[in-house]
Coordinates of N, CA and C in Angstrom, one line a residue:
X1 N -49.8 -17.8 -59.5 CA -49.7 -18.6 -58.3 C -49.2 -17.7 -57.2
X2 N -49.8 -17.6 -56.2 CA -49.5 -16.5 -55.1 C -49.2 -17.6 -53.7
X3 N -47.9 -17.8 -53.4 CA -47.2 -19.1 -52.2 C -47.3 -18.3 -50.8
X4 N -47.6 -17.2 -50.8 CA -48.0 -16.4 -49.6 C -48.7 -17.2 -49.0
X5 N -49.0 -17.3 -47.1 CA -50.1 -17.7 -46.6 C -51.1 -16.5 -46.6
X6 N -52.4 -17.5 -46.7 CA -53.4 -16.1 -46.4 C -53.6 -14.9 -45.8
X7 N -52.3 -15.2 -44.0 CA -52.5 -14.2 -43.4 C -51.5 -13.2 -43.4
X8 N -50.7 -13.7 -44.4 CA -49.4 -13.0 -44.3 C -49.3 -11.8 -44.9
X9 N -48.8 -11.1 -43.8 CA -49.4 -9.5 -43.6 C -50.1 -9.1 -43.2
X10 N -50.9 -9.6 -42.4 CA -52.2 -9.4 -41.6 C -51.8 -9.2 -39.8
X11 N -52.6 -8.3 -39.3 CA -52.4 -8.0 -37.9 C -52.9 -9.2 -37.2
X12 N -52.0 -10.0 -36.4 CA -52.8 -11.0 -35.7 C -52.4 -10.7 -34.0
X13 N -53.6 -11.0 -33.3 CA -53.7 -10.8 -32.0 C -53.8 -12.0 -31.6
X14 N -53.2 -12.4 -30.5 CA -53.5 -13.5 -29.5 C -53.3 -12.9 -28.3
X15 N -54.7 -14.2 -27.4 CA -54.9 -14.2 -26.1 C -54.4 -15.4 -25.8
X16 N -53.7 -15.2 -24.4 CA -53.0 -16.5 -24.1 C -52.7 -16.3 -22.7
X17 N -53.0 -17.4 -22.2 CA -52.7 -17.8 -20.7 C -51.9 -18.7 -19.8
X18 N -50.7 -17.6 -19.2 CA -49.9 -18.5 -18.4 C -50.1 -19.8 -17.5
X19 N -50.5 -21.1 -17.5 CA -50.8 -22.1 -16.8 C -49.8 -22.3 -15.6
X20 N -48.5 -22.6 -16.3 CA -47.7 -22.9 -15.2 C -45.8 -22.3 -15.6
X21 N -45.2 -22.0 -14.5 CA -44.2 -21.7 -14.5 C -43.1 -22.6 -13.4
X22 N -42.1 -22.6 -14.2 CA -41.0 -23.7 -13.6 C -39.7 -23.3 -13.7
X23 N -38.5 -23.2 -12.5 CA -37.0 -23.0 -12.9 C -36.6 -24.0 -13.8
X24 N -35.5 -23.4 -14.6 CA -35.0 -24.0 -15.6 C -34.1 -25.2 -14.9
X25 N -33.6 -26.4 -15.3 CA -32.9 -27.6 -15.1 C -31.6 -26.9 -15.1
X26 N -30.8 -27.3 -14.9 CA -28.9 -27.4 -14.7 C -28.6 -27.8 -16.6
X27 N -29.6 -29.0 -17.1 CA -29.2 -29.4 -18.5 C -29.7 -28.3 -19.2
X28 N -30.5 -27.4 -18.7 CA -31.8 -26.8 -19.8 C -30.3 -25.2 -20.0
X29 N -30.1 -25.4 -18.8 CA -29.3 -23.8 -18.4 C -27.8 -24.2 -19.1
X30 N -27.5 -25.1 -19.4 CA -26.3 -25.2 -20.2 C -26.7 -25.5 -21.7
X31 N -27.4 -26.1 -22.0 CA -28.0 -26.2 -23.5 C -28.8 -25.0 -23.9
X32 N -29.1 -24.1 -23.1 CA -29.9 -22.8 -23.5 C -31.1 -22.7 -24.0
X33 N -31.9 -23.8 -23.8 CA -33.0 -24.2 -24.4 C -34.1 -24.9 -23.5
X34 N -34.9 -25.6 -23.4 CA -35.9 -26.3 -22.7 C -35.5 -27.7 -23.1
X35 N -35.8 -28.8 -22.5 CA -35.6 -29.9 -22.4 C -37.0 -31.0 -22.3
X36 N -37.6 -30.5 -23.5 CA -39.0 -31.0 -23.6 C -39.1 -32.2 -25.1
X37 N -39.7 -32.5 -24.5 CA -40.9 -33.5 -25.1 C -41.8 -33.1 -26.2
X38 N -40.7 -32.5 -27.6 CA -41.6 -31.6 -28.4 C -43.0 -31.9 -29.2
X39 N -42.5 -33.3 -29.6 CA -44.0 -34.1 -30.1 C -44.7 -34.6 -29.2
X40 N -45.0 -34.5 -27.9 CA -45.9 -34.3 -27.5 C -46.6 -33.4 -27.5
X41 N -46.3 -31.8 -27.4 CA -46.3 -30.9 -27.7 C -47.4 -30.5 -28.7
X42 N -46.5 -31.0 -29.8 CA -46.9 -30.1 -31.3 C -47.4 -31.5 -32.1
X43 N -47.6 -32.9 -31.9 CA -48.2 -33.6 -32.5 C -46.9 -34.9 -33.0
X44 N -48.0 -35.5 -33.8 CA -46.8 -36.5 -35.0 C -46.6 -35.4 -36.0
X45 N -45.6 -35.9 -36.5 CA -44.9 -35.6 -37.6 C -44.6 -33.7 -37.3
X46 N -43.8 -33.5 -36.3 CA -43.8 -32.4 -35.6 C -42.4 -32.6 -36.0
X47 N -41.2 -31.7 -36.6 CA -39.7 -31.3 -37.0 C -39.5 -30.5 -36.1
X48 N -40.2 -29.8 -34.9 CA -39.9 -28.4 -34.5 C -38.4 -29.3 -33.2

């Protein structure tokens, strides 16, 4: 049984494109983090 993902170890490349850019909030800049709406984001059943 090999629990590796398939790509693990593998060279991966991404293309990606900046849409939009925003100053950080006063809450974002004291919590050190973003102040988002992660399941919207990444879906249901999203932990991130």
């Amino acid at each position: 049984l090999d629990g590796n993902h398939p790509l693990a170890g593998k060279t991966l490349n991404f293309s990606v494109k900046v849409v939009s850019v925003r100053e950080a909030t006063t809450d974002e800049l004291r919590q050190k983090h973003p102040l988002t709406q992660q399941k919207e984001i990444c879906g249901p059943g999203c932990c991130c």
